[in-house]
PDB file of C-alpha atoms and ligand atoms in Angstrom:
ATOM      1  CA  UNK Q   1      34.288  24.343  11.479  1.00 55.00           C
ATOM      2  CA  UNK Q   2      37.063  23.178   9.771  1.00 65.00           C
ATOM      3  CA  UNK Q   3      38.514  20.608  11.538  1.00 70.00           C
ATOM      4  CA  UNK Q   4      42.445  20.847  10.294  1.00 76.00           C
ATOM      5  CA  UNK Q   5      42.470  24.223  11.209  1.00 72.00           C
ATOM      6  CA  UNK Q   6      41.150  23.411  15.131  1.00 74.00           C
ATOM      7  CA  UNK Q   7      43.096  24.611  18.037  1.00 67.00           C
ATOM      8  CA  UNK Q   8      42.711  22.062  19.769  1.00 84.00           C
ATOM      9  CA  UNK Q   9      45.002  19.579  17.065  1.00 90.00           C
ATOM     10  CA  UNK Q  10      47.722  20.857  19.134  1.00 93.00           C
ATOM     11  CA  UNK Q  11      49.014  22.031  22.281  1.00 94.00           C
ATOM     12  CA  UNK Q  12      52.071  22.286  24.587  1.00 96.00           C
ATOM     13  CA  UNK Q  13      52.041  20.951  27.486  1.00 97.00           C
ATOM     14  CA  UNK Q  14      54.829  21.295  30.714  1.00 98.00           C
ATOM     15  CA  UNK Q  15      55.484  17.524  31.800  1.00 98.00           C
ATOM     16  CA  UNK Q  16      57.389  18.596  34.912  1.00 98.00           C
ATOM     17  CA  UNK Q  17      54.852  20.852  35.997  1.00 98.00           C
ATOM     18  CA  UNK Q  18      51.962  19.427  34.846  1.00 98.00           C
ATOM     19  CA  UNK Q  19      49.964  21.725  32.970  1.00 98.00           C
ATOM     20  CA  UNK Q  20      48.864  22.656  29.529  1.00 97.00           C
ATOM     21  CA  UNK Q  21      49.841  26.573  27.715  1.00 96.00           C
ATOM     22  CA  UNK Q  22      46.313  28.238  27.586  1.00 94.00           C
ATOM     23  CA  UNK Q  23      44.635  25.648  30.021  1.00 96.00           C
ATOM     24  CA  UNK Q  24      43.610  27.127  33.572  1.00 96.00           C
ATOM     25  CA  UNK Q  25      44.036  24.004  35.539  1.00 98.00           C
ATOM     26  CA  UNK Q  26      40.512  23.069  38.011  1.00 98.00           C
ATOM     27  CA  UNK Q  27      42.304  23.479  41.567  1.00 98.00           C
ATOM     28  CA  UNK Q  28      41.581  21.013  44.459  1.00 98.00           C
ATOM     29  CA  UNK Q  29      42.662  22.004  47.988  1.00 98.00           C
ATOM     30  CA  UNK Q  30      42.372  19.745  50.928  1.00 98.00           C
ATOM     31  CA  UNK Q  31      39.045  20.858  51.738  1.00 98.00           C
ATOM     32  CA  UNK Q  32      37.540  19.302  48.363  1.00 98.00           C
ATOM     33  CA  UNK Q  33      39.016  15.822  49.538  1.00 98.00           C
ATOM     34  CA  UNK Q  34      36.270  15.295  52.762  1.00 96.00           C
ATOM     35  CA  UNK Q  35      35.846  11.720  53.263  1.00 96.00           C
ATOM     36  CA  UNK Q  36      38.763  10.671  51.330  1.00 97.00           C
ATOM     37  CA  UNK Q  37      40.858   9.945  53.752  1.00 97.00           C
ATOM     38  CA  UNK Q  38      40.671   7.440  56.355  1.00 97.00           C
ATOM     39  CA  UNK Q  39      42.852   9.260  58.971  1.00 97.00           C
ATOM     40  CA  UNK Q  40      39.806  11.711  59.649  1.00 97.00           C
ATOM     41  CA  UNK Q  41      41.285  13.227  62.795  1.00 98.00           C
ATOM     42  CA  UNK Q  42      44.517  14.392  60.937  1.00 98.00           C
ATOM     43  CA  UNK Q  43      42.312  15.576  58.294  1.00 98.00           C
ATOM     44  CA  UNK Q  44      40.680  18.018  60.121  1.00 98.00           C
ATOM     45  CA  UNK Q  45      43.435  18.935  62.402  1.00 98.00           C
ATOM     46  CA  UNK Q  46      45.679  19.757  58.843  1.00 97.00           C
ATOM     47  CA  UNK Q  47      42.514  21.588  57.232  1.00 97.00           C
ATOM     48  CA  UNK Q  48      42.095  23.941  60.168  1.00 97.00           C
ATOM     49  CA  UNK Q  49      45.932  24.543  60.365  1.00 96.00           C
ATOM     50  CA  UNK Q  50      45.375  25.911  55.891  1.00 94.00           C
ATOM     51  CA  UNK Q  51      43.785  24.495  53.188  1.00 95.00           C
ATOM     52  CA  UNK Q  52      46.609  23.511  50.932  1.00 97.00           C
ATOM     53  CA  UNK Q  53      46.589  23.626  47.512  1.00 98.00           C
ATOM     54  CA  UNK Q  54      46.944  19.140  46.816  1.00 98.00           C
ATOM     55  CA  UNK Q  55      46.114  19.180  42.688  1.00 98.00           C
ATOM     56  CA  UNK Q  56      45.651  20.407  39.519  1.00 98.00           C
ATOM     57  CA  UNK Q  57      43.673  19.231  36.314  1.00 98.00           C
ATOM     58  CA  UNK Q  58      43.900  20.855  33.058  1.00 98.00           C
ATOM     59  CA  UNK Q  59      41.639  19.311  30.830  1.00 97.00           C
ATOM     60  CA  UNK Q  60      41.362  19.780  26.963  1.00 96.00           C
ATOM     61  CA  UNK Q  61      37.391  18.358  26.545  1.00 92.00           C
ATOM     62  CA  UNK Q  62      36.319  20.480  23.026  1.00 86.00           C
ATOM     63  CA  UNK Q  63      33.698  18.375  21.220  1.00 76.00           C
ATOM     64  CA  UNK Q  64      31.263  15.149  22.180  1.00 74.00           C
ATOM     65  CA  UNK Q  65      30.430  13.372  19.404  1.00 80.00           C
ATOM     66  CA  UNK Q  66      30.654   9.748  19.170  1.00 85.00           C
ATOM     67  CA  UNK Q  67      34.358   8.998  18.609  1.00 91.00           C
ATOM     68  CA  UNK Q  68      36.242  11.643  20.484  1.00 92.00           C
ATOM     69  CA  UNK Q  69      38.444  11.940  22.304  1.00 95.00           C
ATOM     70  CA  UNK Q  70      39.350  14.178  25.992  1.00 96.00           C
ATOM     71  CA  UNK Q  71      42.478  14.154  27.964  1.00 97.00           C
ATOM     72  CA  UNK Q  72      43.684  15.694  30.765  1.00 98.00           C
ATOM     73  CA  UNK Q  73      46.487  16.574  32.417  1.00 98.00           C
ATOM     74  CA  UNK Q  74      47.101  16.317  36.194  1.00 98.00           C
ATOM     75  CA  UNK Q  75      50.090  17.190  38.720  1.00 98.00           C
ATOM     76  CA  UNK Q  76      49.400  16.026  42.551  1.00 99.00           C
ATOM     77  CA  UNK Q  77      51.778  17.902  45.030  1.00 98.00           C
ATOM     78  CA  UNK Q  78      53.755  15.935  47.140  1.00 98.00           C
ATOM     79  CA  UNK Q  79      52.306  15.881  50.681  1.00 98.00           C
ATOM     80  CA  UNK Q  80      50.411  13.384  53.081  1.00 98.00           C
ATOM     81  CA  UNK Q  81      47.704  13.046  55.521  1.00 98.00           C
ATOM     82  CA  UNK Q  82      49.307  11.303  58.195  1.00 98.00           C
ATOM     83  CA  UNK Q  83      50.224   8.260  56.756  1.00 98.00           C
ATOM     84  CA  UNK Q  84      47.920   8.541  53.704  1.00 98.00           C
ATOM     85  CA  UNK Q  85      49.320   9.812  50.214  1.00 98.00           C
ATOM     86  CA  UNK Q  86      48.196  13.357  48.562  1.00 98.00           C
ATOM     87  CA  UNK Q  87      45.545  11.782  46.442  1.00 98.00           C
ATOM     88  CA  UNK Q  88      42.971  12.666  43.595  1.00 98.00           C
ATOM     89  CA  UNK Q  89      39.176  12.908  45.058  1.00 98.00           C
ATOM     90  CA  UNK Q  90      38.781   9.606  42.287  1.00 98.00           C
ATOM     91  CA  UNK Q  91      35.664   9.002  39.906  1.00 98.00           C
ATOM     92  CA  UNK Q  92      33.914   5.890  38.420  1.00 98.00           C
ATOM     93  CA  UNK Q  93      33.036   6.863  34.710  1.00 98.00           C
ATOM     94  CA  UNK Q  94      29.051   7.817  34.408  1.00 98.00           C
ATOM     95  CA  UNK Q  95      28.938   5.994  31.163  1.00 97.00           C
ATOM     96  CA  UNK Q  96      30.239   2.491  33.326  1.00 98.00           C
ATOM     97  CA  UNK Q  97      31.395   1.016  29.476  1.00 97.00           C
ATOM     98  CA  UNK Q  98      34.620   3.777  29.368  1.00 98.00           C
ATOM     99  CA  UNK Q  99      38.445   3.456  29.708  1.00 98.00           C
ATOM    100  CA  UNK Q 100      41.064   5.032  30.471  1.00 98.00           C
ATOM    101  CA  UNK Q 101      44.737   5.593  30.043  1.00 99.00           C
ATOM    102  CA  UNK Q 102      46.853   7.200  32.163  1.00 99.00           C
ATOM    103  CA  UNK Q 103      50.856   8.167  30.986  1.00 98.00           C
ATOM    104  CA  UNK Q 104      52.926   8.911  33.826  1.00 99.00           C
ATOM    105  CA  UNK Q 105      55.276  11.896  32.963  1.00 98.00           C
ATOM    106  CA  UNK Q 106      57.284  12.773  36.025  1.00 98.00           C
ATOM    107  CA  UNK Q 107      57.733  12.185  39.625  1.00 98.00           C
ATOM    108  CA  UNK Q 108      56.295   9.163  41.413  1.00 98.00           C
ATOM    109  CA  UNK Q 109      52.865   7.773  42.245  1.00 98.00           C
ATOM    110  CA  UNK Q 110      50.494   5.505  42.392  1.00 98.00           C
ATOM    111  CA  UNK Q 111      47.139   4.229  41.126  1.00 98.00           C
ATOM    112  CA  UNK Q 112      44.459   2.610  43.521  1.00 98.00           C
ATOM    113  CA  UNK Q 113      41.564   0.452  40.692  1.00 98.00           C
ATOM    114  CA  UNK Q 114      38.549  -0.647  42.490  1.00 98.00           C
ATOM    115  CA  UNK Q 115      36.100  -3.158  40.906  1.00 97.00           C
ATOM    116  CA  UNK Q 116      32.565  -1.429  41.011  1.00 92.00           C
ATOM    117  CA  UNK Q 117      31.035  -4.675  41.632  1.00 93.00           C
ATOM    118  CA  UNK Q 118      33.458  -7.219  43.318  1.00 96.00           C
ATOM    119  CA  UNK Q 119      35.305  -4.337  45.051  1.00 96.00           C
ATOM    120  CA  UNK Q 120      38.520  -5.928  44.140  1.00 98.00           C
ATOM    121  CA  UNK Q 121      41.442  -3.608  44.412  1.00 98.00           C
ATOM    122  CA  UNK Q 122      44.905  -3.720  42.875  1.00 98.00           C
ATOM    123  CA  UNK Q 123      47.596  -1.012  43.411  1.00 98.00           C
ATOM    124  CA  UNK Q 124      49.745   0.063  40.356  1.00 98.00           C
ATOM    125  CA  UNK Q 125      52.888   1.890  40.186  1.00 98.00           C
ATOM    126  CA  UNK Q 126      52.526   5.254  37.993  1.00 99.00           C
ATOM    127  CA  UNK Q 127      55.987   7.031  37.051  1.00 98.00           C
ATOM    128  CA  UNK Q 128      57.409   8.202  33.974  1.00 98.00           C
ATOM    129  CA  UNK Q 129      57.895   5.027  30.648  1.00 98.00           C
ATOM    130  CA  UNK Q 130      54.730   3.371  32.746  1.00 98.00           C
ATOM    131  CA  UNK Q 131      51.067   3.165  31.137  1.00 98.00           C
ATOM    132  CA  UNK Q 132      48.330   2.067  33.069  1.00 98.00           C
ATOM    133  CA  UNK Q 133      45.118   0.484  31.578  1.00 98.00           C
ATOM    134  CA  UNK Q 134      41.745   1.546  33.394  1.00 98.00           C
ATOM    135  CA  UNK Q 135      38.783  -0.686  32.385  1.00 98.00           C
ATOM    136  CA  UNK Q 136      35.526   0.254  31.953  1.00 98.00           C
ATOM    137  CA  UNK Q 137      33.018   0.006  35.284  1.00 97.00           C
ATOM    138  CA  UNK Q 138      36.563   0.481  37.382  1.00 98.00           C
ATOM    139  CA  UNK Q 139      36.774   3.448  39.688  1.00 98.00           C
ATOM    140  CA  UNK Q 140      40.443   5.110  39.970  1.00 98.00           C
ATOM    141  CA  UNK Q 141      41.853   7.225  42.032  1.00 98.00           C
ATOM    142  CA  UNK Q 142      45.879   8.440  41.837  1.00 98.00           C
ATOM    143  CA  UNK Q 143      48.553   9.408  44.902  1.00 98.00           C
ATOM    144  CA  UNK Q 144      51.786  10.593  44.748  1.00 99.00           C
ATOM    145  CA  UNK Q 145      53.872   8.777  46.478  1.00 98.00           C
ATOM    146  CA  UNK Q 146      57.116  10.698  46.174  1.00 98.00           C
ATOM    147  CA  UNK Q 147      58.692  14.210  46.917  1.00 98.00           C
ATOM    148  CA  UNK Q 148      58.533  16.225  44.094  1.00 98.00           C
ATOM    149  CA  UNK Q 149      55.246  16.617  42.044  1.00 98.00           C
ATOM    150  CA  UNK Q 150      53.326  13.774  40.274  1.00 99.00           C
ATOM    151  CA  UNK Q 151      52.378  14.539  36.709  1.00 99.00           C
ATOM    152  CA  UNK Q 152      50.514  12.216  34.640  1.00 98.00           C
ATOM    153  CA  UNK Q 153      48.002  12.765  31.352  1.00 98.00           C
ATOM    154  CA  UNK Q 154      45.040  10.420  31.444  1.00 98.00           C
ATOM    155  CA  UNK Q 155      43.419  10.018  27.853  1.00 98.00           C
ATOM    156  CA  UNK Q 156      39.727   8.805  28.013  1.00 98.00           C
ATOM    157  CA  UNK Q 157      36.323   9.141  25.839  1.00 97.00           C
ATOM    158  CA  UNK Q 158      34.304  12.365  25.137  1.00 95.00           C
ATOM    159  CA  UNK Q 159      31.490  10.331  27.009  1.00 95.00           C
ATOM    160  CA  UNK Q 160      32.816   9.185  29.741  1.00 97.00           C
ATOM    161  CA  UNK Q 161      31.651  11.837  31.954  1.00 96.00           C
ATOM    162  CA  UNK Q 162      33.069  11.780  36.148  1.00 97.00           C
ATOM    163  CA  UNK Q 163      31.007  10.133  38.569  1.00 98.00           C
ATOM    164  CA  UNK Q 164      32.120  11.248  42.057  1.00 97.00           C
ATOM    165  CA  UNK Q 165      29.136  10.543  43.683  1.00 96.00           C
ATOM    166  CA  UNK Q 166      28.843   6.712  43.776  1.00 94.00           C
ATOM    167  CA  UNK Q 167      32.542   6.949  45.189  1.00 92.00           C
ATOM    168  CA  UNK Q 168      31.883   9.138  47.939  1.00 92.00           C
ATOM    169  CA  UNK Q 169      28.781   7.609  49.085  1.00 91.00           C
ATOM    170  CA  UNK Q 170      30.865   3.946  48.980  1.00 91.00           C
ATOM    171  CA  UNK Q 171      34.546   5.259  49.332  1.00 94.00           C
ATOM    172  CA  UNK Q 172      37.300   2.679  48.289  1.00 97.00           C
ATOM    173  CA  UNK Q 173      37.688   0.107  49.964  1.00 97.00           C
ATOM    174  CA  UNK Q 174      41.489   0.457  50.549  1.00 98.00           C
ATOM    175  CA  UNK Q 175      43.884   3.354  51.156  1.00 97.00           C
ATOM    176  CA  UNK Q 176      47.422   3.958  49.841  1.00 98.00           C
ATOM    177  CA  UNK Q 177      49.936   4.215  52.847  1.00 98.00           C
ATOM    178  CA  UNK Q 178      53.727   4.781  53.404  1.00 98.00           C
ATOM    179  CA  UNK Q 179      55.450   1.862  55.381  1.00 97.00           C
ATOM    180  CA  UNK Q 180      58.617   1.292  56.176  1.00 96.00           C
ATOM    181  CA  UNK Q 181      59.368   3.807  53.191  1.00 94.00           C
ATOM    182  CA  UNK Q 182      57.159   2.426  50.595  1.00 96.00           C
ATOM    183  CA  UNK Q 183      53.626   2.715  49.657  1.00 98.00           C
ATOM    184  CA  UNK Q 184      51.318  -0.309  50.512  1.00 98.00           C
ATOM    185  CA  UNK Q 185      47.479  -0.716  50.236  1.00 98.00           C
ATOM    186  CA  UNK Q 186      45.678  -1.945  53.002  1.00 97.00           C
ATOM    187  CA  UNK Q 187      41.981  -2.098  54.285  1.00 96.00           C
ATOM    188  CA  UNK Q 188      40.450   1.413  54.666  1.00 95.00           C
ATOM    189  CA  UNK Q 189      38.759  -0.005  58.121  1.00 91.00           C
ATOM    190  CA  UNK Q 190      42.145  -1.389  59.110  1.00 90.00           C
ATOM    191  CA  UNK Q 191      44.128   2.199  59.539  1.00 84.00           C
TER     192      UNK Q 191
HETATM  193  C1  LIG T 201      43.137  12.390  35.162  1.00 60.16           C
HETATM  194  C2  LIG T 201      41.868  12.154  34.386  1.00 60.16           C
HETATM  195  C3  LIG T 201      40.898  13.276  34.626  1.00 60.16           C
HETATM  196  C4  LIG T 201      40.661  13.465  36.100  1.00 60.16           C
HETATM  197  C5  LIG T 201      41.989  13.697  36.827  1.00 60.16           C
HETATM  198  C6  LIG T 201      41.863  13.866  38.350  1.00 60.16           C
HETATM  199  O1  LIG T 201      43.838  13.464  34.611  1.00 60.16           O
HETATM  200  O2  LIG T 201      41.293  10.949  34.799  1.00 60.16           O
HETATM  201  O3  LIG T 201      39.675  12.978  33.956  1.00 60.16           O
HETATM  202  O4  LIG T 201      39.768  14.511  36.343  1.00 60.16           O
HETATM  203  O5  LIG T 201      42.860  12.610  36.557  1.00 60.16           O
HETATM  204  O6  LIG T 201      41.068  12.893  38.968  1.00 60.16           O
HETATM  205  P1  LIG T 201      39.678  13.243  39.672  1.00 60.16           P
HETATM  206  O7  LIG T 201      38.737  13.708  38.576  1.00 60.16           O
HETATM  207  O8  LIG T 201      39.251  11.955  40.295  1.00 60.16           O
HETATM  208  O9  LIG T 201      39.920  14.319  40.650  1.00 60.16           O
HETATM  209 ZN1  LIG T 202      38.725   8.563  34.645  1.00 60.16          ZN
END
């Protein structure tokens, strides 16, 4: 292949919407989000009431050879489980070493960081002119906390891989709330 003449050097992506011309964006609905969210009772009383639609991820993952690079483009609906923001299912890398960036383009949200090991947690803003860092061996997971659609493009090696497993069988440790207005993080077990 030649590479200068790749389709994939380029492509045009809707910021506000959050999706990427010739991309089908993966669809989550509430239904792929079981055990995410710590208000269980609301949960299942909203799942059996629909299955919303609560993101989108249009990824652009052509090659992996040492040195690439994927990205992907996400747009979270605005929306809530009781108190709990719309929120991404959330991954751990499989190869523990990768990072992550993650642009926010429009709307408003937030990004919950959980130490693998220490289980340390830090909650950081994610709007449009703000860049977030994700370390390596640091599992993320992103809400929107406002009322329009989130949109955000997270840029991260070819192998990195998504390891949703070792979340889900240890959840985070902390949710993302509104109170009084505002998002706050506090203790999963403390909701
Ligand atoms: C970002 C990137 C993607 C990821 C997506 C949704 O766009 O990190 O790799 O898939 O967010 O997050 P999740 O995979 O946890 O549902
Ligand atoms: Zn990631």
């Amino acid at each position: 292949m030649n590479l200068l003449n790749s389709h994939d050097l380029l492509r045009f992506f809707d910021p506000v919407a959050g999706t990427i011309a010739g991309v089908a964006p993966t669809q989550r609905h509430l239904g792929d989000l079981h055990g995410c969210f710590a208000d269980t009772a609301t949960y299942e009383r909203m799942l059996a009431a629909g299955n919303p639609l609560v993101y989108g991820v249009s990824a652009v993952e052509p090659a992996r050879a040492d040195g690439d690079l994927h990205y992907a483009l996400a747009f979270i609906l605005p929306g809530r489980v009781g108190a709990e923001y719309f929120m991404t299912k959330g991954h751990v890398h499989s190869w523990r070493e990768a990072a992550e960036v993650y642009l926010g383009l429009s709307g408003e949200g937030a990004m919950l960081l959980e130490d693998e090991t220490t289980r340390e947690s830090r909650m950081l803003p994610l709007r449009p002119n703000h860049a977030v860092y994700v370390p390596g061996k640091i599992a993320h997971r992103t809400m929107n906390t406002g009322s329009v659609p989130l949109t955000y493009l997270g840029i991260y090696p070819a192998q990195a891989g998504h390891d949703y497993t070792s979340v889900a069988n240890r959840n985070f440790r902390c949710v993302v709330i509104e109170r009084h207005g505002q998002p706050a993080m506090v203790e999963r077990t403390l909701l």
